[in-house]
Amino acid sequence: MTEFIDPVLTFIADNPSLAGLICFLAAMGEALFLIGLFVPTTVVLVGAGTLIGLGKLDPVPLFIWTTLGATAGDAVSYWIGYLFKDKIKSMWPLCKYVEIIERGEAFFKQHGGKSVFIGRFVPGVKSVVPGIAGMAGMDFTRFTVVNVTSAFAWTVAHIAPGIIAGSALDALGQVSTRLAVVVGALLVIVFLAVMLGRWLILIILPLFPNTHAVIIKGFARREDRVSQWIARNFDPAHPRSAGMLASAVLLLITMPAFFWLMGEVAPGEPMVRADLAILNLFDSLRTPAGDRIMVFMTTLGDGVVVAAVSIAVAAYLFLRKAWRRGTGFAIAMAGTALFVPLFKLLLHRSRPIELYAGADAYSFPSGHATLNAVLFGICAVLVAHDLKRWAKAAIFTVTATLVITIGFSRIYLGAHWMSDVLAGLLFGTAMVSAFAFVFGPIHNEKIGRTTLAGIVAATLVVFGGWHLSRSFDTALATYAPHANKEILTASGWRDTSWRFLPSHRIELNGDREEPLVIQYSGSLEAFAKTAEKAGWQLPPKWSLTTAGGFVEGETPPDSLPILPRSQNGRQPDLVLIRKDPGEARGGRWVLRLWPSRYEILRGGHLSPLYLGSVVHEDILRPMGEFSGPKTDVEVPDAADNPALLLPGAATRKRADGVEVVLSSGRATETLSARP
């Protein structure tokens, strides 16, 4: 897919037996009694299927290994249940998950032997059903037949989507590698958010009751009203106490995080530099197909669509006479709608591009991210209310995917800085947590979950589709990539403007790194040819062979590929290396030239201006078994800066004493040696 991921894919593709073993262990781990709750098998198997779709793996061995792993895991679980019987419920830490075991027993009692097949596909019980079959004394021969059959079907269900996804990504990569990178990045972000939520709901909360009970007993001993209220409402015996406590904790985390982030977007802070770097990164990855996808999502999250869904939800709640929840929902949405422009006017932070007028012309926080997080988050709370944990996980997974994708679209399209979207998601999550905390204990207001979910989906589809049909083309033009180039005259650059260009490389996290000691306006090919005369050469490309050099202790410095470095979100257009002379195992110099947003006007023609660094890397060889580059010199001596080899090159000295080489690559244009 990309030159950075390709070595990993090549390694796995060249070692199918290792890939098969990994899939075997993952499938077996998910099938083990209760342990399967902790094993992220889905990402492993979907990833393996993706590699098949990309043509990196042979499907037949992978299917066999995965099926065998799933079969073995269920067999082990069966024997655990058969040997320990009901003792399992009192064994630590299995005793923390008695509710899941009892749910598995009820499932097995309802479906009998076929529950082994069905249960493999049901979240929340699939990791316990084989053990329950053993506890119930199910005939092992019959169990084995069902086990093998279900394992094969389960393998197909998990690997096939990956194959489809891999084929799609391969097709996207053939159309545009940049589009494939954007789609892959979005999938990774959504996956991480969903997995964290899933682990919180399905794994962490069941471990909490004992600690929960100890804390509540401490409050119960106090006689003041606040302590008694806490003890009464957060009593572990209360069926909704765990949810209320989780909401309270989430509120206490997200709200301070929002105000911390607000302080980090002050001018000069690292977050501001990180925002610009990430904006540049996505700007370099934009494609027409990616633009259409992201404009679709951002239009679906527009204020008119949010208003339509909000009115439909509020109307339903009041018609069902759910007065308190309806009022709470209306207050949350109205409060958020007032909060967003208030903070925009308070901070006056400019957007990356000009879009709206009034308060909406400002950037922090993102209205799309905030309003959609509150709207769909509260709807998810209402729909998931009092459902089982796996059902809650499924509902919040769908909600998080939608909200995160809308927020992601704002960053991709350059409508907001990354910190704007993060702040919106944090505040939105805090509002949802506050709603769940206040209105979660209510049990006498009956709401049809399916009806409410249907109303939200129908309104989103109907009204959102109508809005898209009217405004999609206009939005596509509005969010079209904007050229952000600044033109400098050749004389102005040589005399004064060079001082105001970036002095240090900026990482994606906003940190200042090594100084930028080259400003070059000319042909990269000419630069490379001139530097070649002094021993500079192109570095080896990433491949299985070159990547393997990092785990060998005798790899020469000029045989190791270059680790990626970005400047303000941009990747270098030219990378050159030069091995230390006379040393077989010494270090190397590394030159990188990054594109800037500046162009030099010379003789009626524009030339891009590149900014570059020259650093020295010492090759560390711990225990003689590895080769790892470490930067030990960030400012080269004049003799080690290859830009001085170019015609017309001259040096300038910054206020911090660092010398910068300016060159246009033209012999006829001599730069005066001004200080």
XYZ file of C-alpha atoms in Angstrom:
675
model
C 0.000 0.000 0.000
C 2.680 2.498 1.005
C 6.439 2.245 1.166
C 6.264 2.119 4.983
C 3.680 -0.667 5.254
C 5.043 -2.703 2.352
C 7.923 -4.322 4.310
C 5.462 -5.692 6.876
C 3.133 -7.039 4.214
C 6.055 -8.536 2.314
C 7.373 -10.218 5.451
C 4.030 -11.841 6.241
C 3.455 -12.790 2.622
C 6.870 -14.470 2.456
C 6.166 -16.387 5.682
C 2.702 -17.929 5.254
C 3.356 -20.510 7.947
C 3.904 -17.715 10.471
C 0.723 -15.965 9.326
C -1.159 -19.234 9.712
C 0.211 -19.745 13.222
C -0.843 -16.236 14.235
C -4.370 -16.845 12.948
C -4.435 -20.220 14.714
C -3.493 -18.660 18.055
C -5.920 -15.744 17.610
C -8.851 -18.012 16.716
C -8.004 -20.369 19.558
C -7.649 -17.479 22.015
C -11.112 -16.096 21.254
C -12.672 -19.531 21.759
C -11.033 -20.156 25.156
C -13.336 -19.998 28.155
C -13.836 -16.301 29.088
C -10.299 -15.503 27.850
C -11.898 -14.803 24.495
C -13.269 -11.547 25.920
C -9.727 -10.152 25.949
C -8.511 -11.414 22.552
C -9.003 -8.964 19.624
C -9.425 -11.775 17.116
C -11.557 -9.785 14.715
C -8.802 -7.332 13.809
C -6.304 -10.167 13.304
C -8.543 -12.226 11.038
C -9.943 -9.279 9.110
C -6.358 -8.081 8.678
C -5.340 -11.512 7.405
C -8.296 -11.505 5.026
C -7.250 -8.054 3.858
C -3.793 -9.399 3.041
C -5.446 -12.161 1.021
C -7.461 -9.542 -0.861
C -4.254 -7.612 -1.513
C -2.702 -10.773 -2.958
C -0.156 -11.125 -0.142
C -1.350 -14.451 1.341
C -2.661 -17.765 0.081
C -6.247 -18.220 1.337
C -6.317 -22.036 1.639
C -3.651 -22.507 4.374
C -5.042 -19.526 6.260
C -8.573 -20.982 6.256
C -7.237 -24.310 7.509
C -5.134 -22.789 10.297
C -7.955 -20.517 11.479
C -10.523 -23.312 11.464
C -8.178 -25.565 13.442
C -7.550 -22.785 15.972
C -11.258 -22.130 16.507
C -11.888 -25.885 16.853
C -9.058 -26.345 19.353
C -10.165 -23.365 21.457
C -13.716 -24.645 21.784
C -12.434 -28.139 22.612
C -10.238 -26.773 25.426
C -13.178 -24.745 26.748
C -15.377 -27.843 26.655
C -12.921 -29.817 28.800
C -12.529 -26.919 31.250
C -16.270 -26.961 31.798
C -16.397 -30.757 31.897
C -13.663 -31.030 34.551
C -14.545 -28.114 36.871
C -18.344 -27.980 36.541
C -19.925 -25.379 38.842
C -16.623 -24.724 40.645
C -15.866 -22.305 37.817
C -18.270 -19.753 39.285
C -16.208 -19.482 42.464
C -12.748 -19.472 40.849
C -10.927 -16.130 40.581
C -11.011 -14.219 38.265
C -13.812 -16.185 36.587
C -16.087 -15.307 39.508
C -16.074 -11.716 38.239
C -17.957 -12.856 35.150
C -20.684 -14.975 36.737
C -23.304 -12.955 34.873
C -21.797 -13.960 31.518
C -21.588 -17.612 32.587
C -25.213 -17.572 33.709
C -26.213 -15.959 30.434
C -24.385 -18.756 28.625
C -26.235 -21.343 30.718
C -29.575 -19.773 29.826
C -28.563 -19.681 26.168
C -27.546 -23.360 26.243
C -30.748 -24.319 28.041
C -32.800 -22.525 25.401
C -31.023 -23.874 22.309
C -29.531 -27.142 23.496
C -26.702 -28.694 21.489
C -27.109 -26.330 18.549
C -26.132 -23.471 20.872
C -22.489 -24.498 20.252
C -22.980 -23.531 16.599
C -25.174 -20.475 17.138
C -23.272 -19.201 20.166
C -20.032 -18.861 18.232
C -21.598 -15.900 16.408
C -23.314 -14.261 19.404
C -21.304 -11.574 21.268
C -21.357 -11.949 25.030
C -21.849 -15.744 25.135
C -19.535 -17.141 22.453
C -16.596 -17.417 24.867
C -18.587 -19.457 27.444
C -20.983 -21.691 25.493
C -18.427 -24.501 24.811
C -17.550 -24.553 28.508
C -21.246 -24.656 29.412
C -21.636 -27.627 27.053
C -18.911 -29.393 29.025
C -20.514 -28.461 32.342
C -23.829 -29.870 31.090
C -22.154 -33.158 30.051
C -22.875 -32.882 26.313
C -21.618 -35.924 24.393
C -18.093 -35.104 23.159
C -18.551 -36.750 19.744
C -21.661 -34.704 19.063
C -19.914 -31.618 20.397
C -16.956 -32.201 18.054
C -19.151 -32.445 14.958
C -20.914 -29.182 15.797
C -17.607 -27.592 16.836
C -15.833 -28.303 13.542
C -18.826 -27.260 11.445
C -19.299 -23.981 13.304
C -15.552 -23.266 13.262
C -15.515 -23.471 9.461
C -18.548 -21.171 9.131
C -17.077 -18.749 11.678
C -13.786 -18.635 9.764
C -15.558 -17.773 6.531
C -17.589 -15.059 8.287
C -14.443 -13.407 9.703
C -11.975 -13.713 6.829
C -14.348 -13.055 3.917
C -15.017 -9.392 4.896
C -11.266 -8.835 5.066
C -10.827 -10.305 1.586
C -13.497 -7.939 0.286
C -11.883 -5.007 2.112
C -8.425 -5.968 0.844
C -9.660 -6.212 -2.721
C -11.335 -2.815 -2.350
C -8.210 -1.227 -0.856
C -6.108 -2.788 -3.609
C -8.460 -1.264 -6.171
C -8.310 2.074 -4.357
C -4.534 1.843 -4.228
C -4.413 1.262 -7.982
C -6.635 4.302 -8.496
C -4.846 6.367 -5.856
C -2.515 5.343 -3.052
C -3.403 8.557 -1.225
C -7.093 7.618 -1.127
C -6.201 4.191 0.246
C -4.100 5.826 2.983
C -6.972 8.156 3.980
C -9.514 5.314 4.110
C -7.058 3.160 6.072
C -6.377 5.978 8.574
C -10.109 6.487 9.149
C -10.649 2.760 9.691
C -7.804 2.641 12.227
C -9.207 5.622 14.181
C -12.707 4.135 14.254
C -11.357 0.708 15.227
C -9.351 2.077 18.167
C -12.316 4.094 19.468
C -14.680 1.157 19.121
C -12.296 -1.322 20.771
C -11.713 0.979 23.748
C -15.461 1.338 24.240
C -16.019 -2.391 23.810
C -13.368 -3.276 26.396
C -14.834 -0.732 28.827
C -18.349 -2.163 28.533
C -17.594 -5.874 28.253
C -14.361 -6.351 30.215
C -13.537 -3.534 32.634
C -16.960 -2.913 34.157
C -17.422 -6.553 35.311
C -14.185 -6.272 37.337
C -15.438 -3.205 39.164
C -18.253 -4.302 41.527
C -16.088 -5.204 44.561
C -14.214 -1.903 44.548
C -17.506 -0.175 43.838
C -19.096 -1.782 46.922
C -16.205 -0.804 49.228
C -16.402 2.845 48.138
C -20.181 2.993 48.567
C -19.988 1.458 52.049
C -17.626 4.263 53.020
C -20.180 6.869 51.938
C -22.997 4.957 53.669
C -21.224 5.300 57.046
C -21.390 9.089 56.807
C -24.491 10.884 57.939
C -24.435 13.981 55.711
C -27.026 14.221 52.957
C -24.582 14.172 50.031
C -22.914 10.973 51.214
C -26.260 9.321 51.839
C -27.473 10.336 48.373
C -24.332 8.877 46.788
C -24.666 5.660 48.802
C -28.327 5.331 47.864
C -27.972 6.023 44.133
C -24.676 4.249 43.544
C -25.450 1.131 45.560
C -24.111 -1.891 43.584
C -27.506 -3.528 44.168
C -29.070 -0.730 42.134
C -29.317 -2.101 38.555
C -28.258 1.203 37.011
C -25.534 2.201 39.460
C -22.625 0.947 37.319
C -23.832 2.941 34.331
C -24.285 6.067 36.425
C -20.825 5.692 37.903
C -19.268 5.144 34.470
C -21.071 8.278 33.233
C -19.804 10.294 36.206
C -16.204 9.155 35.679
C -16.399 9.894 31.950
C -17.793 13.356 32.684
C -14.980 14.067 35.169
C -12.421 13.103 32.517
C -13.804 14.709 29.362
C -14.774 18.117 30.724
C -11.344 18.943 32.247
C -9.749 17.555 29.077
C -11.815 20.000 27.024
C -10.661 23.004 29.063
C -7.062 21.761 28.966
C -7.274 21.546 25.180
C -8.719 25.049 25.050
C -5.572 26.323 26.761
C -3.341 24.418 24.363
C -4.581 26.263 21.255
C -3.139 29.599 22.378
C -0.702 31.118 19.844
C 2.759 29.617 20.012
C 1.699 26.396 21.739
C 2.848 23.032 20.275
C -0.794 22.083 19.588
C -1.084 24.956 17.114
C 1.964 23.717 15.205
C 0.602 20.169 15.313
C -2.710 21.381 13.869
C -0.943 22.979 10.919
C 1.225 19.919 10.321
C -1.791 17.595 10.295
C -3.689 19.971 8.012
C -0.781 19.858 5.549
C -0.638 16.078 5.818
C -4.276 15.630 4.832
C -3.978 18.286 2.151
C -1.248 16.177 0.531
C -3.470 13.070 0.684
C -6.599 14.559 -0.890
C -8.086 12.951 -4.007
C -11.317 13.603 -5.961
C -12.816 10.305 -4.761
C -11.828 11.006 -1.157
C -13.283 14.504 -1.408
C -16.658 13.123 -2.518
C -16.765 10.631 0.363
C -15.850 13.219 2.979
C -18.171 15.906 1.582
C -20.981 13.343 1.751
C -20.264 12.693 5.440
C -19.767 16.333 6.403
C -23.005 17.347 4.623
C -24.828 14.581 6.464
C -23.681 16.236 9.693
C -24.781 19.765 8.734
C -26.840 21.811 11.174
C -30.094 21.472 9.209
C -29.877 17.676 9.363
C -29.024 17.774 13.079
C -32.000 20.076 13.672
C -34.372 17.762 11.785
C -33.277 14.671 13.717
C -33.404 16.586 17.013
C -36.977 17.780 16.390
C -38.080 14.254 15.449
C -36.515 12.728 18.595
C -37.891 15.437 20.906
C -41.372 15.104 19.396
C -41.343 11.341 19.936
C -40.212 11.647 23.565
C -42.911 14.161 24.410
C -45.590 12.169 22.566
C -44.633 9.149 24.697
C -44.948 11.427 27.745
C -41.303 10.887 28.639
C -41.320 14.420 30.040
C -38.051 14.366 31.949
C -35.985 12.716 29.240
C -37.591 14.860 26.555
C -36.852 17.992 28.551
C -33.310 16.821 29.257
C -32.743 16.103 25.571
C -34.072 19.527 24.559
C -31.891 21.263 27.154
C -28.797 19.318 26.050
C -29.275 20.145 22.371
C -30.224 23.779 22.969
C -27.362 24.228 25.442
C -24.884 22.767 22.973
C -26.234 24.936 20.151
C -25.607 28.008 22.346
C -22.294 26.768 23.719
C -20.583 26.319 20.330
C -20.970 29.909 19.011
C -20.295 31.311 22.498
C -16.884 29.657 22.674
C -16.168 30.517 19.039
C -16.723 34.199 19.837
C -14.749 33.879 23.076
C -11.619 32.420 21.450
C -11.798 34.027 17.976
C -9.710 31.257 16.469
C -9.532 31.460 12.681
C -10.505 28.525 10.492
C -8.030 26.992 8.040
C -10.318 28.257 5.240
C -13.045 30.885 5.032
C -16.488 29.234 5.125
C -19.141 31.098 7.084
C -20.007 34.486 8.554
C -20.659 35.589 12.112
C -19.689 33.307 14.985
C -19.461 30.325 12.653
C -16.563 31.999 10.888
C -14.425 30.993 13.865
C -13.077 27.542 14.450
C -12.926 26.327 18.063
C -14.738 24.049 18.778
C -16.118 22.205 15.748
C -19.900 22.576 15.628
C -20.251 19.455 13.472
C -18.299 17.312 15.935
C -19.991 18.754 19.034
C -23.617 18.708 17.901
C -23.458 15.294 16.250
C -21.707 13.801 19.285
C -24.430 15.116 21.611
C -27.346 14.224 19.326
C -26.385 10.689 18.394
C -24.722 10.017 21.750
C -27.929 10.769 23.668
C -29.957 8.753 21.148
C -27.582 5.832 21.740
C -28.032 6.179 25.517
C -31.817 6.105 25.136
C -31.804 3.146 22.757
C -29.219 1.136 24.756
C -30.877 1.848 28.119
C -31.184 -1.320 30.254
C -29.944 -3.594 27.446
C -27.277 -6.252 27.892
C -23.639 -5.243 27.663
C -23.012 -6.741 24.226
C -26.082 -4.929 22.849
C -24.860 -1.657 24.338
C -21.433 -2.237 22.793
C -23.024 -2.786 19.370
C -25.168 0.371 19.596
C -22.315 2.584 20.754
C -20.070 1.080 18.059
C -22.440 2.260 15.312
C -22.818 5.666 16.979
C -19.077 6.192 17.460
C -18.387 5.206 13.851
C -20.844 7.786 12.523
C -19.725 10.631 14.809
C -15.994 10.012 14.364
C -16.356 9.828 10.578
C -18.170 13.178 10.508
C -15.453 14.717 12.695
C -12.729 13.154 10.529
C -14.313 14.689 7.424
C -13.936 18.186 8.911
C -10.184 17.714 9.330
C -9.746 16.084 5.925
C -11.611 18.885 4.115
C -9.650 21.583 5.933
C -12.776 23.038 7.529
C -11.366 22.649 11.037
C -8.117 22.106 12.860
C -7.647 18.744 14.528
C -7.887 20.290 18.007
C -11.270 21.831 17.096
C -12.700 18.395 16.354
C -11.119 16.810 19.429
C -12.569 19.562 21.608
C -16.009 19.077 20.060
C -15.901 15.330 20.667
C -14.750 15.846 24.266
C -17.479 18.355 25.067
C -20.080 16.246 23.259
C -19.056 13.174 25.244
C -19.274 15.184 28.462
C -22.823 16.297 27.629
C -23.857 12.721 26.806
C -22.308 11.520 30.077
C -24.172 14.205 32.028
C -27.443 13.192 30.354
C -26.837 9.504 31.122
C -25.937 10.330 34.739
C -29.034 12.456 35.382
C -31.619 10.552 33.366
C -30.163 7.036 33.477
C -31.894 6.086 36.771
C -35.356 6.940 35.378
C -37.330 3.732 34.888
C -40.948 4.863 34.779
C -40.771 6.520 31.343
C -41.288 3.828 28.736
C -39.594 4.416 25.401
C -39.754 2.088 22.419
C -36.082 1.515 21.633
C -36.741 0.063 18.189
C -39.166 2.862 17.376
C -36.720 5.547 18.504
C -33.854 3.969 16.522
C -36.151 3.753 13.482
C -37.140 7.417 13.799
C -33.482 8.509 13.985
C -32.467 6.336 11.022
C -35.489 7.300 8.907
C -35.066 11.031 9.552
C -31.358 10.828 8.818
C -31.950 8.960 5.567
C -34.937 10.967 4.324
C -33.991 14.490 5.418
C -30.262 13.893 5.050
C -30.813 12.516 1.534
C -32.934 15.542 0.619
C -30.267 17.911 1.962
C -27.528 16.061 0.084
C -29.446 16.205 -3.190
C -29.764 19.988 -2.847
C -26.333 20.965 -1.546
C -23.811 18.251 -2.414
C -22.425 19.900 -5.567
C -22.217 23.271 -3.859
C -20.452 21.733 -0.871
C -18.038 19.925 -3.190
C -17.052 23.257 -4.702
C -16.880 24.962 -1.291
C -14.542 22.352 0.145
C -12.394 22.036 -2.984
C -8.642 22.140 -2.230
C -7.341 25.678 -2.040
C -3.871 26.625 -3.187
C -1.940 27.976 -0.226
C 1.158 29.251 -1.962
C 3.034 32.434 -1.137
C 5.124 33.994 -3.874
C 8.477 35.604 -3.097
C 10.637 37.527 -5.535
C 14.135 36.160 -6.005
C 15.750 39.378 -4.743
C 13.360 39.683 -1.815
C 14.059 36.072 -0.786
C 17.842 36.545 -0.991
C 17.858 39.830 0.903
C 15.292 39.559 3.672
C 12.553 36.949 3.265
C 14.855 34.009 4.014
C 14.873 35.145 7.645
C 11.125 34.594 8.013
C 10.983 31.087 6.592
C 10.690 28.171 9.064
C 13.896 27.722 11.027
C 13.236 24.222 12.423
C 11.465 21.091 11.303
C 8.020 20.675 12.875
C 6.856 17.162 13.782
C 3.220 16.046 13.593
C 2.935 16.484 17.371
C 4.052 20.119 17.064
C 7.557 19.643 18.500
C 10.457 21.611 17.026
C 13.196 19.311 15.790
C 16.473 19.800 13.890
C 17.259 23.158 12.206
C 16.451 23.660 8.532
C 19.815 24.608 7.044
C 18.978 24.630 3.322
C 16.689 26.846 1.249
C 16.779 25.692 -2.354
C 14.814 26.856 -5.392
C 15.542 24.742 -8.407
C 15.503 21.283 -9.932
C 15.729 18.352 -7.527
C 17.357 16.261 -10.229
C 20.068 18.887 -10.666
C 20.585 18.999 -6.897
C 20.978 15.197 -6.729
C 23.438 15.108 -9.645
C 25.610 17.835 -8.148
C 25.616 16.186 -4.707
C 26.472 12.811 -6.273
C 29.908 14.138 -7.208
C 30.655 14.531 -3.493
C 29.536 11.023 -2.562
C 25.852 11.659 -1.874
C 23.477 8.999 -3.148
C 19.856 7.920 -2.981
C 19.129 5.702 0.043
C 17.978 2.094 -0.405
C 14.221 1.682 -0.768
C 12.185 -0.128 1.847
C 11.923 -3.841 1.106
C 12.116 -7.143 2.934
C 15.878 -7.267 2.419
C 16.656 -3.701 3.495
C 14.252 -3.795 6.463
C 15.959 -6.963 7.633
C 19.169 -4.950 7.922
C 17.935 -3.416 11.171
C 18.092 -6.811 12.908
C 21.617 -7.571 11.725
C 24.666 -6.214 13.475
C 26.918 -5.895 10.440
C 24.699 -3.862 8.123
C 26.654 -0.982 6.487
C 25.170 2.491 7.058
C 24.451 2.994 3.360
C 22.428 -0.251 3.232
C 19.863 0.795 5.829
C 16.669 2.507 4.601
C 15.833 5.961 5.923
C 13.288 6.327 8.713
C 10.458 8.685 7.694
C 10.426 12.280 8.912
C 7.854 14.910 8.044
C 8.181 18.674 8.039
C 4.950 20.398 8.973
C 2.968 17.402 7.734
C 4.806 17.090 4.405
C 6.982 14.192 3.297
C 10.398 14.937 1.730
C 10.647 15.145 -2.044
C 14.339 14.274 -2.018
C 16.422 12.193 0.395
C 20.159 11.635 -0.005
C 22.734 9.889 2.186
C 26.530 9.911 2.403
C 28.473 7.284 4.275
C 31.275 8.405 6.595
C 34.520 8.101 4.605
C 36.980 5.337 5.444
C 34.749 3.572 7.972
C 33.080 0.274 7.089
C 30.770 0.393 10.084
C 30.639 4.125 10.796
C 27.707 6.499 10.502
C 26.127 8.477 7.690
C 24.895 11.932 6.763
C 21.250 12.260 5.753
C 19.840 15.131 3.698
C 16.113 15.731 3.291
C 14.415 18.391 1.158
C 10.751 19.120 1.911
C 8.379 21.187 -0.235
C 7.304 24.474 1.333
C 4.341 26.749 0.706
C 6.634 29.293 -0.950
C 7.471 29.826 -4.608
C 10.243 32.004 -6.022
C 9.425 34.358 -8.891
C 12.415 34.684 -11.184
C 12.360 35.976 -14.755
C 8.598 35.582 -15.028
C 8.715 31.915 -13.938
C 7.800 30.342 -10.594
C 10.026 27.739 -8.947
C 9.099 25.788 -5.801
C 11.178 26.528 -2.739
C 12.425 23.554 -0.730
C 13.551 23.565 2.889
C 16.112 21.010 3.980
C 17.996 19.565 6.917
C 21.331 17.765 7.069
C 21.853 15.497 10.070
C 24.388 12.860 10.999
C 23.276 9.445 12.195
C 25.439 7.179 14.284
C 24.608 3.503 13.719
C 24.164 1.846 17.108
C 24.783 -1.907 17.272
C 23.609 -3.201 20.681
C 24.999 -6.653 21.448
C 26.198 -6.823 17.848
C 22.794 -8.121 16.749
C 20.980 -4.957 15.634
C 21.669 -1.829 13.593
C 19.788 1.284 14.650
C 20.397 4.857 13.455
C 20.536 7.611 16.076
C 20.890 11.300 15.218
C 23.979 12.715 16.918
C 24.611 15.892 14.864
C 21.772 18.212 13.813
C 23.756 21.205 12.517
C 26.448 20.286 9.956
C 29.695 22.095 9.350
C 29.857 24.029 6.105
C 31.876 21.249 4.450
C 29.140 18.703 5.186
C 26.284 20.720 3.647
C 25.943 19.589 0.016
C 23.930 22.686 -0.905
C 27.227 24.626 -0.928
C 28.262 22.568 -3.959
C 25.511 24.162 -6.044
C 26.239 27.099 -8.335
C 25.559 30.470 -6.760
C 25.216 29.082 -3.230
C 25.814 31.404 -0.304
C 25.395 31.244 3.439
C 23.288 33.314 5.780
C 23.457 33.315 9.572
C 20.340 33.353 11.726
C 20.114 35.121 15.077
C 20.751 31.793 16.856
C 24.047 31.389 15.011
C 22.906 28.591 12.675
C 24.137 29.007 9.099
C 21.627 28.532 6.275
C 22.643 27.826 2.692
C 20.599 29.577 0.001
C 20.815 28.408 -3.591
C 18.874 28.682 -6.798
C 21.023 26.115 -8.583
C 22.021 28.648 -11.237
C 25.593 29.552 -11.969
C 24.548 32.842 -13.534
C 22.844 33.988 -10.367
C 25.283 34.659 -7.579
C 23.982 35.284 -4.089
C 25.784 38.009 -2.236
C 27.346 36.903 1.025
C 25.381 39.211 3.273
C 25.271 38.394 6.992
